[in-house]
């Protein structure tokens, strides 16, 4: 199968791309950092095709999908993996530019890639879309404000795609991980504070990018009639918490 994955220069995307190449698929790996994609291609072999892409650039997304279809072949699997979180402060102190960046990447990027790839899948009556969500889209926590909201969108968008596509043999899954170490996620969120980011995972056995890649590999290998709507994943050291209650003396 021909797989198009976004955000493949690091983290989940990098490991997913390598795993699907090892599974025998042709993987078009996209990201903004072309140098990292070239390094990934050198490690992964001829099955990986690196292509630079900013998912926030609408016209570039549509042009790339057309180029992939023409030069590599019809896209069988789209993995909307590109995304990020910025900041952990409360909403009233948030940087509006950071909010917009999360909306542009986590929501608009998913919309552009899906809308570009979907008509070809519908025409062939076949395809798989895997969207990378988060438990933050279900369980609120302080500082998650817009990030969590963008991931709630990913969850609901995935379900609504299935409603539109019923009977067309196109599968849509939202993968929603919890605490996951070994990626750039927290370093990016904390604006490069490596020490503080490492502290988030101290003393835990968190999920890893390999766990996510294993899950994607399993999804892609399901029989064509099987759709997995949502997969919510957490390490055993994590669970959803209690409601916050502030009490005042009476």
Short mmCIF file of C-alpha atoms in Angstrom, two decimals:
data_model
loop_
_atom_site.label_atom_id
_atom_site.label_comp_id
_atom_site.label_asym_id
_atom_site.label_seq_id
_atom_site.Cartn_x
_atom_site.Cartn_y
_atom_site.Cartn_z
CA UNK A 1 0.00 0.00 0.00
CA UNK A 2 0.98 3.62 -0.49
CA UNK A 3 0.96 5.57 2.79
CA UNK A 4 1.15 9.34 3.18
CA UNK A 5 2.15 10.49 6.65
CA UNK A 6 2.57 14.03 7.96
CA UNK A 7 4.93 15.15 10.70
CA UNK A 8 7.40 12.37 9.89
CA UNK A 9 10.64 14.16 10.80
CA UNK A 10 10.55 13.12 14.47
CA UNK A 11 8.54 11.43 17.21
CA UNK A 12 5.48 9.36 16.33
CA UNK A 13 5.71 10.14 12.63
CA UNK A 14 9.33 9.08 12.27
CA UNK A 15 8.81 5.74 14.01
CA UNK A 16 5.50 5.05 12.27
CA UNK A 17 7.12 5.70 8.89
CA UNK A 18 9.97 3.30 9.66
CA UNK A 19 7.59 0.62 10.92
CA UNK A 20 5.32 0.78 7.88
CA UNK A 21 8.35 0.64 5.57
CA UNK A 22 9.49 -2.47 7.42
CA UNK A 23 5.99 -3.89 6.93
CA UNK A 24 6.51 -3.59 3.17
CA UNK A 25 4.50 -0.45 2.41
CA UNK A 26 5.63 2.49 0.30
CA UNK A 27 5.68 5.46 2.67
CA UNK A 28 5.60 9.08 1.54
CA UNK A 29 7.03 10.81 4.60
CA UNK A 30 6.33 14.53 4.85
CA UNK A 31 7.36 17.28 7.26
CA UNK A 32 8.77 20.79 7.16
CA UNK A 33 12.33 19.71 8.00
CA UNK A 34 13.61 18.30 4.72
CA UNK A 35 17.05 17.51 6.16
CA UNK A 36 15.58 15.18 8.77
CA UNK A 37 13.44 13.50 6.12
CA UNK A 38 16.52 12.80 4.03
CA UNK A 39 18.21 11.21 7.05
CA UNK A 40 15.08 9.13 7.69
CA UNK A 41 15.03 7.99 4.06
CA UNK A 42 18.68 6.93 4.26
CA UNK A 43 17.87 4.74 7.28
CA UNK A 44 14.63 3.33 5.90
CA UNK A 45 15.56 2.31 2.37
CA UNK A 46 13.89 2.80 -1.02
CA UNK A 47 10.40 2.23 0.37
CA UNK A 48 10.42 5.68 1.97
CA UNK A 49 9.88 8.73 -0.21
CA UNK A 50 10.72 12.03 1.55
CA UNK A 51 8.77 15.16 0.59
CA UNK A 52 8.88 18.51 2.37
CA UNK A 53 5.47 19.87 3.39
CA UNK A 54 3.95 22.40 5.76
CA UNK A 55 0.42 21.12 6.44
CA UNK A 56 -0.69 24.68 7.24
CA UNK A 57 -0.09 25.71 3.62
CA UNK A 58 -3.37 24.78 1.93
CA UNK A 59 -2.23 25.04 -1.69
CA UNK A 60 0.97 23.13 -0.97
CA UNK A 61 -1.01 20.27 0.57
CA UNK A 62 -3.22 19.87 -2.49
CA UNK A 63 -0.23 20.15 -4.82
CA UNK A 64 1.67 17.47 -2.91
CA UNK A 65 -1.24 15.02 -2.93
CA UNK A 66 -1.55 15.50 -6.69
CA UNK A 67 2.20 14.97 -7.10
CA UNK A 68 2.19 11.82 -4.97
CA UNK A 69 -0.75 10.40 -6.92
CA UNK A 70 1.00 11.13 -10.22
CA UNK A 71 4.56 10.07 -9.34
CA UNK A 72 4.14 7.40 -6.65
CA UNK A 73 0.56 6.18 -6.98
CA UNK A 74 -2.90 6.49 -5.42
CA UNK A 75 -2.82 7.10 -1.66
CA UNK A 76 -4.21 4.08 0.19
CA UNK A 77 -3.54 5.31 3.72
CA UNK A 78 -3.41 8.87 5.05
CA UNK A 79 -1.93 9.37 8.51
CA UNK A 80 -2.63 12.85 9.87
CA UNK A 81 0.13 12.88 12.45
CA UNK A 82 1.49 16.44 12.31
CA UNK A 83 0.52 18.38 15.42
CA UNK A 84 1.86 20.15 18.46
CA UNK A 85 1.10 21.69 21.83
CA UNK A 86 2.44 25.10 22.87
CA UNK A 87 2.42 26.33 26.45
CA UNK A 88 0.91 25.11 29.70
CA UNK A 89 -0.31 28.41 31.09
CA UNK A 90 -3.90 29.32 31.93
CA UNK A 91 -6.15 30.66 29.18
CA UNK A 92 -6.14 34.26 30.46
CA UNK A 93 -2.34 34.38 30.16
CA UNK A 94 -1.99 32.46 26.89
CA UNK A 95 -0.15 33.71 23.83
CA UNK A 96 -2.77 34.14 21.11
CA UNK A 97 -0.18 33.41 18.40
CA UNK A 98 0.44 30.02 20.01
CA UNK A 99 -3.28 29.30 20.07
CA UNK A 100 -3.51 30.11 16.38
CA UNK A 101 -0.50 27.92 15.57
CA UNK A 102 -2.16 24.95 17.29
CA UNK A 103 -5.43 25.58 15.45
CA UNK A 104 -3.62 25.95 12.12
CA UNK A 105 -1.62 22.74 12.56
CA UNK A 106 -3.86 20.45 14.60
CA UNK A 107 -7.14 21.37 12.93
CA UNK A 108 -6.55 23.04 9.59
CA UNK A 109 -3.66 20.73 8.70
CA UNK A 110 -5.89 17.70 9.27
CA UNK A 111 -8.68 19.31 7.23
CA UNK A 112 -6.43 20.18 4.28
CA UNK A 113 -4.77 16.77 4.05
CA UNK A 114 -8.04 14.90 4.44
CA UNK A 115 -9.89 17.01 1.88
CA UNK A 116 -7.02 16.62 -0.60
CA UNK A 117 -6.69 12.83 -0.29
CA UNK A 118 -10.32 11.85 0.22
CA UNK A 119 -11.79 12.25 -3.31
CA UNK A 120 -9.34 9.72 -4.71
CA UNK A 121 -10.25 7.23 -1.99
CA UNK A 122 -13.97 7.72 -2.66
CA UNK A 123 -13.43 7.24 -6.40
CA UNK A 124 -11.60 3.94 -5.72
CA UNK A 125 -14.08 2.87 -3.02
CA UNK A 126 -11.14 2.13 -0.72
CA UNK A 127 -8.88 3.87 1.77
CA UNK A 128 -7.82 4.37 5.37
CA UNK A 129 -7.45 7.61 7.31
CA UNK A 130 -5.72 7.57 10.69
CA UNK A 131 -5.86 10.77 12.72
CA UNK A 132 -3.60 11.37 15.71
CA UNK A 133 -5.71 12.64 18.59
CA UNK A 134 -4.99 12.70 22.31
CA UNK A 135 -6.60 11.88 25.63
CA UNK A 136 -6.43 15.67 26.13
CA UNK A 137 -9.41 15.83 23.80
CA UNK A 138 -11.47 13.87 26.35
CA UNK A 139 -10.00 14.67 29.76
CA UNK A 140 -9.41 18.37 30.50
CA UNK A 141 -6.45 19.49 32.60
CA UNK A 142 -5.03 22.90 33.50
CA UNK A 143 -3.10 24.45 30.65
CA UNK A 144 -4.58 22.20 27.96
CA UNK A 145 -7.15 24.81 26.91
CA UNK A 146 -6.72 25.13 23.12
CA UNK A 147 -4.52 22.05 22.66
CA UNK A 148 -7.16 19.81 24.23
CA UNK A 149 -9.86 21.52 22.21
CA UNK A 150 -8.03 20.85 18.94
CA UNK A 151 -7.78 17.18 19.84
CA UNK A 152 -11.48 17.06 20.71
CA UNK A 153 -12.01 18.32 17.17
CA UNK A 154 -9.88 15.49 15.78
CA UNK A 155 -12.00 12.94 17.67
CA UNK A 156 -15.32 14.35 16.49
CA UNK A 157 -14.12 15.01 12.94
CA UNK A 158 -13.06 11.36 12.67
CA UNK A 159 -16.50 10.14 13.74
CA UNK A 160 -18.26 12.55 11.39
CA UNK A 161 -16.09 11.40 8.49
CA UNK A 162 -17.32 7.89 9.12
CA UNK A 163 -20.90 9.15 9.00
CA UNK A 164 -20.25 10.77 5.61
CA UNK A 165 -18.35 7.77 4.26
CA UNK A 166 -20.55 4.88 5.39
CA UNK A 167 -20.83 2.32 2.60
CA UNK A 168 -17.78 3.64 0.74
CA UNK A 169 -15.26 1.19 2.25
CA UNK A 170 -13.14 3.98 3.71
CA UNK A 171 -11.93 3.49 7.25
CA UNK A 172 -11.29 6.30 9.73
CA UNK A 173 -9.62 5.92 13.13
CA UNK A 174 -8.64 8.40 15.81
CA UNK A 175 -5.69 7.23 17.93
CA UNK A 176 -5.69 9.04 21.26
CA UNK A 177 -2.55 8.48 23.37
CA UNK A 178 -1.87 9.63 26.88
CA UNK A 179 1.55 10.13 28.50
CA UNK A 180 4.21 9.30 25.91
CA UNK A 181 7.95 9.87 26.30
CA UNK A 182 10.86 9.92 23.89
CA UNK A 183 9.50 12.53 21.48
CA UNK A 184 9.88 16.29 21.00
CA UNK A 185 6.32 16.94 22.22
CA UNK A 186 7.02 18.32 25.70
CA UNK A 187 10.24 20.10 24.70
CA UNK A 188 8.29 21.94 22.00
CA UNK A 189 5.44 22.67 24.38
CA UNK A 190 7.83 24.10 26.96
CA UNK A 191 9.74 26.19 24.42
CA UNK A 192 12.94 24.18 24.51
CA UNK A 193 13.20 23.64 28.28
CA UNK A 194 14.69 20.14 28.08
CA UNK A 195 15.11 19.72 31.85
CA UNK A 196 11.53 20.66 32.67
CA UNK A 197 10.26 18.46 29.85
CA UNK A 198 12.23 15.48 31.15
CA UNK A 199 10.69 16.00 34.57
CA UNK A 200 7.23 15.26 33.18
CA UNK A 201 8.28 11.66 32.55
CA UNK A 202 10.53 11.15 35.58
CA UNK A 203 9.71 7.97 37.50
CA UNK A 204 7.20 6.73 34.90
CA UNK A 205 7.07 4.03 32.30
CA UNK A 206 5.23 6.05 29.70
CA UNK A 207 4.05 4.99 26.27
CA UNK A 208 6.62 5.22 23.50
CA UNK A 209 6.50 6.08 19.82
CA UNK A 210 7.04 2.38 19.15
CA UNK A 211 3.78 1.60 20.97
CA UNK A 212 1.98 4.03 18.68
CA UNK A 213 3.67 2.63 15.57
CA UNK A 214 2.66 -0.91 16.58
CA UNK A 215 -0.93 0.28 16.85
CA UNK A 216 -0.84 1.95 13.43
CA UNK A 217 0.66 -1.18 11.89
CA UNK A 218 -2.14 -3.25 13.38
CA UNK A 219 -4.82 -0.86 12.14
CA UNK A 220 -3.49 -0.86 8.59
CA UNK A 221 -3.42 -4.67 8.56
CA UNK A 222 -7.07 -5.16 9.59
CA UNK A 223 -9.42 -6.73 7.04
CA UNK A 224 -10.89 -4.11 4.71
CA UNK A 225 -14.38 -4.37 6.26
CA UNK A 226 -13.17 -3.67 9.81
CA UNK A 227 -13.21 -0.07 11.06
CA UNK A 228 -11.78 0.84 14.47
CA UNK A 229 -13.42 4.14 15.41
CA UNK A 230 -11.23 5.22 18.31
CA UNK A 231 -8.26 3.83 20.21
CA UNK A 232 -7.56 5.50 23.56
CA UNK A 233 -4.18 4.52 25.01
CA UNK A 234 -2.56 5.25 28.37
CA UNK A 235 0.37 3.72 30.21
CA UNK A 236 -0.53 1.83 33.35
CA UNK A 237 1.02 4.63 35.42
CA UNK A 238 -1.64 7.08 34.19
CA UNK A 239 -5.38 7.43 34.68
CA UNK A 240 -7.96 10.19 34.45
CA UNK A 241 -8.07 12.23 37.65
CA UNK A 242 -10.64 13.50 40.10
CA UNK A 243 -12.69 16.64 39.56
CA UNK A 244 -11.04 19.76 40.94
CA UNK A 245 -13.03 21.36 43.75
CA UNK A 246 -12.03 24.61 45.44
CA UNK A 247 -13.45 24.98 48.96
CA UNK A 248 -13.73 28.22 50.87
CA UNK A 249 -14.11 28.62 54.58
CA UNK A 250 -17.66 29.40 55.66
#
